Amino acid sequence: MSINRLNAFKGQFGLEMESLRVDSNGRLSSTDHTKYFKEDNSFISRDFSESQIEMITPPCSTVNEALDFLVNIKNVVLTSIGDELLWPQSNPPILPDESEILIANYSDSDKKDYREYLALKYGRKKSVLSGIHFNLSFSDSYINDLNNNDCESRIEFQNRLYLQVAKYFMKYRWFFIRLTAAGPVFHSSFSDRCVQLVGHDYKENCISEGMQSLRNSLCGYRNNEFLTYDYSSLSNYKKSISTHIDNGVLINESEVYEAVRIKTDDDGNAKYLELRFIDLNPELEHGVNLEDLKFLHMMFVYFSTLEDFEFDESSQIEAEFKSIIANDGTSWKQDDEYNVYDFEAEANDLIKNLENVLAESDIEYYDYSAIIKNIEYRLTPGFGYADKILKGVSTNDYITYHLDKAKEAKKRALMNPYNFYGNESLELSTKILLKSAIKMGVQFKIMDERENFVFLENRTTGQSHFVKQATKTNLDRYGSVLAMENKNVTKYILSKDGINVPKGYAFTSIKDALSAFEDSRNDRLTVIKPNNTNFGIGITILKEPYSRDEYTKAIEFAFEHDDTVLVEEFHSGKEYRFLVIDGEVIGVLNREAANVIGNGKSTIGELIESKNLDPLRGRGYVTPLEVIDMDVILIDYLSKQGLTLDSIPAEKERIYLRENSNISTGGDSIDFTDDVHISYKNKAIRAVSAIGANICGVDMIIQDIEAPADDENHTIIELNFNPAIHIHCYPYIGKNRYAGDKILQALFRGIV
Amino acid sequence: MSINRLNAFKGQFGLEMESLRVDSNGRLSSTDHTKYFKEDNSFISRDFSESQIEMITPPCSTVNEALDFLVNIKNVVLTSIGDELLWPQSNPPILPDESEILIANYSDSDKKDYREYLALKYGRKKSVLSGIHFNLSFSDSYINDLNNNDCESRIEFQNRLYLQVAKYFMKYRWFFIRLTAAGPVFHSSFSDRCVQLVGHDYKENCISEGMQSLRNSLCGYRNNEFLTYDYSSLSNYKKSISTHIDNGVLINESEVYEAVRIKTDDDGNAKYLELRFIDLNPELEHGVNLEDLKFLHMMFVYFSTLEDFEFDESSQIEAEFKSIIANDGTSWKQDDEYNVYDFEAEANDLIKNLENVLAESDIEYYDYSAIIKNIEYRLTPGFGYADKILKGVSTNDYITYHLDKAKEAKKRALMNPYNFYGNESLELSTKILLKSAIKMGVQFKIMDERENFVFLENRTTGQSHFVKQATKTNLDRYGSVLAMENKNVTKYILSKDGINVPKGYAFTSIKDALSAFEDSRNDRLTVIKPNNTNFGIGITILKEPYSRDEYTKAIEFAFEHDDTVLVEEFHSGKEYRFLVIDGEVIGVLNREAANVIGNGKSTIGELIESKNLDPLRGRGYVTPLEVIDMDVILIDYLSKQGLTLDSIPAEKERIYLRENSNISTGGDSIDFTDDVHISYKNKAIRAVSAIGANICGVDMIIQDIEAPADDENHTIIELNFNPAIHIHCYPYIGKNRYAGDKILQALFRGIV
């Protein structure tokens, strides 16, 4: 049977990755999980020990998506656990004594009791072995397709199908374990019995020759006695588990430490498979490889197309035996006295058959040839993951090697904390919000990536929200948003409420504007400007006493650039952005025009180049700041100051490079949240309340942020209903103000 | 002093117009005011009698605006009082016996007591004489300008200024009364004493030769004895009123029946003047003339530029005398034995002086030459308003003549109920909302006419709302609005809530769309269409079993017209728009393609012409329906049916003229609110609630509106956050569903 339906590859996919928190010396962390994350976070949980982070993706519609999601969770964890690291290896870091490994302190006593039981039965050290679980399901339409000509009920067929695929994975698990094994070495602080069995070298490395994966070995994460099951039907399989439980061999289903688990719904029907053998791989950037996951997925589909087979007790014993020797033996091809199996030939057969089936399909879902080529390469003795790791450990010791990997991963996460894998085209603000959602355990769905439209949901309470561009939410009412969108309306509402706004008028005809000559005069300067201007174009500032003629020229000039022209009092001072969320000022920011500060040695060009190295700076709004382009405008602006790119500014001399303070042309964002006088914060909050908004960016011109606000020294020039949040999270100078967290707290008040 | 500052003409202006409700025979109405309007409506009130409507504009920034506002109030009244009419004349209609004229039944007993007092003192018949009051103020900046070189305090100066202008108006009131007089005749049912004085003809007309304005005559609306006041200062003037009250001549300030009133604030300072002499004029479309108001305004400004003068008792007596003889005398120029005054010469002098001052100004605020020319014409004996009215009454009788005018006004209001004077460029929906606001007494301010942005306020409670385009309000949350804006998100939310939506997918690439070939198949037809399509362009409907090839062609075709293509189940049935406001279905509407119904005689062209005569049809969305253009597309569409514009359809045969059912191309809107099965209304309400909206247009395809909704027979294809309301107020067939009223009721819940 060929795989000629795209449906075959559709389904849902999830990943779970365990990883131990360690300190910077590679010692198991002793801090509480709940210091960093809420207990009910569905993405970031604990497993056996308090320090064993479990990262869980939701069901995703592609394998790629699932891995991206996992990486996002991991990066959130890495940026949320202070100085701690994530141990990148299934085999543990430096462990304390058994008794000092803290069992996960769940408030649910059943969960705690179960872990106490495991600790007694298997030991705490073995229980912190970590791994990756890969969940796969078929799409309903594929199951329907397969079941087309059958007389079986849909659900009977589905149960049989998952059982069949599980059996194949169990039968060939020697192959899959070997392929993904990444645990050939462990530390001497691991369980005494295992260390004694293998011994350790002077670097505290424990290496058993030929061992690929400690976790999948006899010393690994497995039941104390070898158990067989009745695979003749799903219900019989379940029954055989129950029998083990009744006999006291297992305490519950969770204790079935098999390589593959058939996951069922409340009615006991198969919903998906859980592949449980994959090792955490320190050689891979994300701990697991997309190609491997795709390969497993292809196998998953391939097994669905094969004939069913009987997986009786002797077959199970044989499969177990093979899985032990293929992964603990020294060689892939057994040509010694135990040469009962030619693993290499068998593996090649399996791969070849898969390849043939895929070649016959008329739809290519994955680039399978490349994937298979890579798999074949890795099966070559000496080129597997375990080989690479052993090489790494040989130049260093086990701890140093893995610690380096852990630190690299941490550094990568911190360097680019605003990235969101798999949805790179999202705006920064939305990325920040989604990372906050992961951190806080708020479920989400990206409804429309192009529109930055997400659906957020607290599964526990059922409360949900649609959010667009991070700050367009149901916290705000539509009328308020529209009022903020219109500068005149905003000014009307604010001034009605006694809030300082620049006095002035808006005109839509030159005639009307000219007739306001008398009214335009005020105690300050008068600014005449197009309603919509970003770069200061079309603006004139007039000083009293100005003539009707000067006024007329300014009006005509402004009308050349817009249909609506504003005649306003001019306020001197710096412009600050106040980000208000839920009645609180989250951040205060000033945007400063692109600039460099001299050191007495470097040229302006060199200073710019050096400033551009900041990872916060990028191109095209994917980073919080933009690089400073040495373009004609910049060079022009320098020359007006009598400077060139080759000029060398004095030490601490600040050279401005552009007239405008836009971030988009390389401007700096500088946080003043803790510096601005409280009275301005109160003014900002009052303005937001006057217009009835919740999330709002208030642009205020302030003469001196340290002097208390009075009737004259500040003015609010604009309210923004869709304020950027990233500038407050990653300013050029200043602290992260965690605006994403605040939005979620406001949306799910009292819950997250 | 010349008027060379525009500020001079700035200020605030208001109008108050009294008018009696009458039945279709010209008899004073006996229905209660509160049957039509709330007692606390600030635009539409009662004056002396229950049937005496008083229409009150808010302060407006131009005279033009004030008149437009008055006309809008009047039209709202005319369309809200059932079959009743508004009497277009200051002098009353057919009055019942004194005792049967119902005094306004205010719940405030003080107001009622005062009216009882007036009824006893002046008689009820005199008290229902109606008129127009014109309120004018100067702008603060003009008052500041004038007071520039003075040592007087700003407020002292202001009080003196208004007093001065008031004195000039009092002095020259003979002129202004004569100019605006429009009450030369009255009905024999008026006060016995007056009828006896004048007598009546066989048509029950009472005419006193030469009388211009009954209301301003000795038989009119005036205090029982002639009173003088101390005009030496505002406070002395006030004191002299107090003295009259203390002496029992007047009961309170309201009883000062002078031609001009100085209106003061709580501190007793002058704020504006009220000119009280203007007659309701049946010869003018709006009862009062914009040119006259502008002329009075020019005089108001002119008087402010003159020297102050003493208006002592003898001057007041002289002014009174002149006002009586100039308006009750037969001739304008008195050349008989009483020839003490040459009114014509005096009037000409006054006008000439005004004209000179205006001619010297360098700013022309009004087209004063044309206005003055018209005034001069009207001063020519035989060409005044009163002369015209006498001519009208001479061919008919007093009652018939005025009744005709009243009916014409009513007809005009009903023909174009959606117009909003002074803001013609507003969208229909906003016009309807503002008319509802007037009807309900909700104050408003048009913030931005181009954007249809209005500010609504209930002055009593202080509750206010910004509303854009009539339906964008604070009743809706921003997240919900954005969700409705995105078809995919809408579908996701509705289907999550178990609401019928067309099953299907959205694709942004041809590749993805093609890969969904299998999934596209369903039990119904499959429609493939661009995400945004208005005219059916790019749409293909496929019928099972369709080939991959057919599918591919349809996908490629759709992608030619949009970046996003939808592949959906096709639902047959008619599309209905459900307008939901505040959890209630306000209206259900079906839009039918432009069509005509034959009569067996007329050609299609003639039928179209005749259908286009409907006043509901216009061009450019200023009316609820559009005219049907006989364009190429229409002729093409006819020819496809084997028809031309000259074809004659059989009686009752319906000929469709266009493929699409858009109102914009002449389609019909047909109300089904009372015909559709309640279950569909409940579905619509549920959908709106699922997305969390308040004001929402639900587009539903229904197979049979009489059959109850089930899982198959209907589907919701779109939710609209900015639904048109005018289609539900003025459908081609069906009732007005008063959507504007409903929105206001929702906004000001429990208040209006």
PDB file of N, CA and C in Angstrom, chain A residues 375-425:
ATOM      1  N   ILE A 375      20.212   9.885   8.244  1.00  0.00           N
ATOM      2  CA  ILE A 375      20.018   8.764   9.178  1.00  0.00           C
ATOM      3  C   ILE A 375      21.061   7.668   8.888  1.00  0.00           C
ATOM      4  N   GLU A 376      21.213   7.353   7.621  1.00  0.00           N
ATOM      5  CA  GLU A 376      22.167   6.304   7.225  1.00  0.00           C
ATOM      6  C   GLU A 376      23.588   6.671   7.655  1.00  0.00           C
ATOM      7  N   TYR A 377      23.908   7.948   7.491  1.00  0.00           N
ATOM      8  CA  TYR A 377      25.231   8.429   7.895  1.00  0.00           C
ATOM      9  C   TYR A 377      25.436   8.203   9.383  1.00  0.00           C
ATOM     10  N   ARG A 378      24.411   8.510  10.142  1.00  0.00           N
ATOM     11  CA  ARG A 378      24.518   8.396  11.600  1.00  0.00           C
ATOM     12  C   ARG A 378      24.600   6.949  12.066  1.00  0.00           C
ATOM     13  N   LEU A 379      24.166   6.050  11.199  1.00  0.00           N
ATOM     14  CA  LEU A 379      24.235   4.634  11.574  1.00  0.00           C
ATOM     15  C   LEU A 379      25.632   4.051  11.320  1.00  0.00           C
ATOM     16  N   THR A 380      26.419   4.788  10.555  1.00  0.00           N
ATOM     17  CA  THR A 380      27.796   4.346  10.328  1.00  0.00           C
ATOM     18  C   THR A 380      28.545   4.338  11.662  1.00  0.00           C
ATOM     19  N   PRO A 381      29.176   3.221  12.007  1.00  0.00           N
ATOM     20  CA  PRO A 381      29.875   3.175  13.300  1.00  0.00           C
ATOM     21  C   PRO A 381      30.857   4.332  13.429  1.00  0.00           C
ATOM     22  N   GLY A 382      30.799   5.011  14.572  1.00  0.00           N
ATOM     23  CA  GLY A 382      31.701   6.135  14.824  1.00  0.00           C
ATOM     24  C   GLY A 382      31.096   7.483  14.512  1.00  0.00           C
ATOM     25  N   PHE A 383      29.919   7.500  13.860  1.00  0.00           N
ATOM     26  CA  PHE A 383      29.316   8.763  13.457  1.00  0.00           C
ATOM     27  C   PHE A 383      27.968   9.035  14.139  1.00  0.00           C
ATOM     28  N   GLY A 384      27.669   8.193  15.141  1.00  0.00           N
ATOM     29  CA  GLY A 384      26.420   8.398  15.862  1.00  0.00           C
ATOM     30  C   GLY A 384      26.547   9.530  16.870  1.00  0.00           C
ATOM     31  N   TYR A 385      25.411   9.925  17.459  1.00  0.00           N
ATOM     32  CA  TYR A 385      25.403  10.993  18.461  1.00  0.00           C
ATOM     33  C   TYR A 385      26.332  10.637  19.628  1.00  0.00           C
ATOM     34  N   ALA A 386      26.214   9.364  20.085  1.00  0.00           N
ATOM     35  CA  ALA A 386      26.994   8.954  21.250  1.00  0.00           C
ATOM     36  C   ALA A 386      28.488   9.096  20.973  1.00  0.00           C
ATOM     37  N   ASP A 387      28.886   8.785  19.756  1.00  0.00           N
ATOM     38  CA  ASP A 387      30.299   8.906  19.390  1.00  0.00           C
ATOM     39  C   ASP A 387      30.780  10.349  19.531  1.00  0.00           C
ATOM     40  N   LYS A 388      29.954  11.263  19.054  1.00  0.00           N
ATOM     41  CA  LYS A 388      30.299  12.685  19.111  1.00  0.00           C
ATOM     42  C   LYS A 388      30.456  13.142  20.548  1.00  0.00           C
ATOM     43  N   ILE A 389      29.532  12.692  21.362  1.00  0.00           N
ATOM     44  CA  ILE A 389      29.543  13.111  22.767  1.00  0.00           C
ATOM     45  C   ILE A 389      30.774  12.561  23.477  1.00  0.00           C
ATOM     46  N   LEU A 390      31.098  11.323  23.186  1.00  0.00           N
ATOM     47  CA  LEU A 390      32.286  10.724  23.799  1.00  0.00           C
ATOM     48  C   LEU A 390      33.537  11.500  23.411  1.00  0.00           C
ATOM     49  N   LYS A 391      33.534  11.936  22.137  1.00  0.00           N
ATOM     50  CA  LYS A 391      34.665  12.732  21.674  1.00  0.00           C
ATOM     51  C   LYS A 391      34.744  14.029  22.492  1.00  0.00           C
ATOM     52  N   GLY A 392      33.591  14.648  22.665  1.00  0.00           N
ATOM     53  CA  GLY A 392      33.525  15.893  23.431  1.00  0.00           C
ATOM     54  C   GLY A 392      33.999  15.707  24.857  1.00  0.00           C
ATOM     55  N   VAL A 393      33.553  14.644  25.448  1.00  0.00           N
ATOM     56  CA  VAL A 393      33.907  14.384  26.843  1.00  0.00           C
ATOM     57  C   VAL A 393      35.394  14.041  26.975  1.00  0.00           C
ATOM     58  N   SER A 394      35.968  13.441  25.912  1.00  0.00           N
ATOM     59  CA  SER A 394      37.359  12.990  25.993  1.00  0.00           C
ATOM     60  C   SER A 394      38.321  14.171  26.094  1.00  0.00           C
ATOM     61  N   THR A 395      38.009  15.291  25.449  1.00  0.00           N
ATOM     62  CA  THR A 395      38.902  16.447  25.578  1.00  0.00           C
ATOM     63  C   THR A 395      38.646  17.175  26.884  1.00  0.00           C
ATOM     64  N   ASN A 396      37.410  17.144  27.324  1.00  0.00           N
ATOM     65  CA  ASN A 396      37.039  17.725  28.602  1.00  0.00           C
ATOM     66  C   ASN A 396      36.555  16.603  29.505  1.00  0.00           C
ATOM     67  N   ASP A 397      36.009  16.965  30.673  1.00  0.00           N
ATOM     68  CA  ASP A 397      35.316  15.946  31.446  1.00  0.00           C
ATOM     69  C   ASP A 397      33.821  16.081  31.214  1.00  0.00           C
ATOM     70  N   TYR A 398      33.074  15.091  31.689  1.00  0.00           N
ATOM     71  CA  TYR A 398      31.626  15.020  31.501  1.00  0.00           C
ATOM     72  C   TYR A 398      30.935  16.317  31.922  1.00  0.00           C
ATOM     73  N   ILE A 399      31.301  16.807  33.121  1.00  0.00           N
ATOM     74  CA  ILE A 399      30.629  17.987  33.654  1.00  0.00           C
ATOM     75  C   ILE A 399      30.980  19.235  32.850  1.00  0.00           C
ATOM     76  N   THR A 400      32.258  19.465  32.630  1.00  0.00           N
ATOM     77  CA  THR A 400      32.677  20.668  31.906  1.00  0.00           C
ATOM     78  C   THR A 400      32.076  20.707  30.499  1.00  0.00           C
ATOM     79  N   TYR A 401      32.130  19.558  29.821  1.00  0.00           N
ATOM     80  CA  TYR A 401      31.593  19.477  28.457  1.00  0.00           C
ATOM     81  C   TYR A 401      30.113  19.878  28.430  1.00  0.00           C
ATOM     82  N   HIS A 402      29.346  19.304  29.334  1.00  0.00           N
ATOM     83  CA  HIS A 402      27.911  19.599  29.322  1.00  0.00           C
ATOM     84  C   HIS A 402      27.595  20.988  29.846  1.00  0.00           C
ATOM     85  N   LEU A 403      28.413  21.419  30.802  1.00  0.00           N
ATOM     86  CA  LEU A 403      28.221  22.762  31.345  1.00  0.00           C
ATOM     87  C   LEU A 403      28.437  23.816  30.264  1.00  0.00           C
ATOM     88  N   ASP A 404      29.459  23.588  29.446  1.00  0.00           N
ATOM     89  CA  ASP A 404      29.698  24.517  28.335  1.00  0.00           C
ATOM     90  C   ASP A 404      28.487  24.593  27.419  1.00  0.00           C
ATOM     91  N   LYS A 405      27.940  23.421  27.107  1.00  0.00           N
ATOM     92  CA  LYS A 405      26.760  23.388  26.231  1.00  0.00           C
ATOM     93  C   LYS A 405      25.597  24.130  26.891  1.00  0.00           C
ATOM     94  N   ALA A 406      25.455  23.915  28.179  1.00  0.00           N
ATOM     95  CA  ALA A 406      24.356  24.548  28.911  1.00  0.00           C
ATOM     96  C   ALA A 406      24.503  26.065  28.890  1.00  0.00           C
ATOM     97  N   LYS A 407      25.756  26.517  29.065  1.00  0.00           N
ATOM     98  CA  LYS A 407      26.001  27.966  29.080  1.00  0.00           C
ATOM     99  C   LYS A 407      25.779  28.592  27.717  1.00  0.00           C
ATOM    100  N   GLU A 408      26.205  27.857  26.692  1.00  0.00           N
ATOM    101  CA  GLU A 408      25.951  28.350  25.323  1.00  0.00           C
ATOM    102  C   GLU A 408      24.464  28.548  25.090  1.00  0.00           C
ATOM    103  N   ALA A 409      23.695  27.547  25.488  1.00  0.00           N
ATOM    104  CA  ALA A 409      22.247  27.621  25.277  1.00  0.00           C
ATOM    105  C   ALA A 409      21.652  28.803  26.031  1.00  0.00           C
ATOM    106  N   LYS A 410      22.135  28.990  27.237  1.00  0.00           N
ATOM    107  CA  LYS A 410      21.643  30.108  28.051  1.00  0.00           C
ATOM    108  C   LYS A 410      21.978  31.441  27.380  1.00  0.00           C
ATOM    109  N   LYS A 411      23.212  31.524  26.878  1.00  0.00           N
ATOM    110  CA  LYS A 411      23.655  32.757  26.235  1.00  0.00           C
ATOM    111  C   LYS A 411      22.801  33.054  24.992  1.00  0.00           C
ATOM    112  N   ARG A 412      22.582  32.004  24.194  1.00  0.00           N
ATOM    113  CA  ARG A 412      21.743  32.185  22.995  1.00  0.00           C
ATOM    114  C   ARG A 412      20.365  32.713  23.373  1.00  0.00           C
ATOM    115  N   ALA A 413      19.790  32.143  24.410  1.00  0.00           N
ATOM    116  CA  ALA A 413      18.447  32.551  24.815  1.00  0.00           C
ATOM    117  C   ALA A 413      18.443  34.006  25.279  1.00  0.00           C
ATOM    118  N   LEU A 414      19.490  34.376  26.016  1.00  0.00           N
ATOM    119  CA  LEU A 414      19.542  35.744  26.548  1.00  0.00           C
ATOM    120  C   LEU A 414      19.867  36.778  25.478  1.00  0.00           C
ATOM    121  N   MET A 415      20.606  36.335  24.461  1.00  0.00           N
ATOM    122  CA  MET A 415      20.996  37.245  23.384  1.00  0.00           C
ATOM    123  C   MET A 415      19.795  37.640  22.541  1.00  0.00           C
ATOM    124  N   ASN A 416      18.867  36.771  22.435  1.00  0.00           N
ATOM    125  CA  ASN A 416      17.749  36.998  21.516  1.00  0.00           C
ATOM    126  C   ASN A 416      16.446  36.626  22.216  1.00  0.00           C
ATOM    127  N   PRO A 417      16.176  37.261  23.337  1.00  0.00           N
ATOM    128  CA  PRO A 417      15.052  36.823  24.168  1.00  0.00           C
ATOM    129  C   PRO A 417      13.704  37.134  23.530  1.00  0.00           C
ATOM    130  N   TYR A 418      13.710  37.956  22.509  1.00  0.00           N
ATOM    131  CA  TYR A 418      12.450  38.385  21.905  1.00  0.00           C
ATOM    132  C   TYR A 418      12.083  37.540  20.695  1.00  0.00           C
ATOM    133  N   ASN A 419      12.949  36.597  20.343  1.00  0.00           N
ATOM    134  CA  ASN A 419      12.598  35.780  19.169  1.00  0.00           C
ATOM    135  C   ASN A 419      11.515  34.771  19.543  1.00  0.00           C
ATOM    136  N   PHE A 420      10.737  34.392  18.556  1.00  0.00           N
ATOM    137  CA  PHE A 420       9.707  33.384  18.765  1.00  0.00           C
ATOM    138  C   PHE A 420       9.783  32.398  17.607  1.00  0.00           C
ATOM    139  N   TYR A 421      10.351  31.239  17.881  1.00  0.00           N
ATOM    140  CA  TYR A 421      10.606  30.262  16.826  1.00  0.00           C
ATOM    141  C   TYR A 421       9.320  29.805  16.147  1.00  0.00           C
ATOM    142  N   GLY A 422       9.407  29.689  14.849  1.00  0.00           N
ATOM    143  CA  GLY A 422       8.280  29.165  14.082  1.00  0.00           C
ATOM    144  C   GLY A 422       7.317  30.250  13.664  1.00  0.00           C
ATOM    145  N   ASN A 423       7.403  31.426  14.309  1.00  0.00           N
ATOM    146  CA  ASN A 423       6.514  32.523  13.950  1.00  0.00           C
ATOM    147  C   ASN A 423       7.328  33.799  13.905  1.00  0.00           C
ATOM    148  N   GLU A 424       8.419  33.714  13.166  1.00  0.00           N
ATOM    149  CA  GLU A 424       9.365  34.816  13.129  1.00  0.00           C
ATOM    150  C   GLU A 424       8.755  36.090  12.577  1.00  0.00           C
ATOM    151  N   SER A 425       7.700  35.964  11.762  1.00  0.00           N
ATOM    152  CA  SER A 425       7.160  37.181  11.161  1.00  0.00           C
ATOM    153  C   SER A 425       6.225  37.934  12.102  1.00  0.00           C
TER     154      SER A 425
END
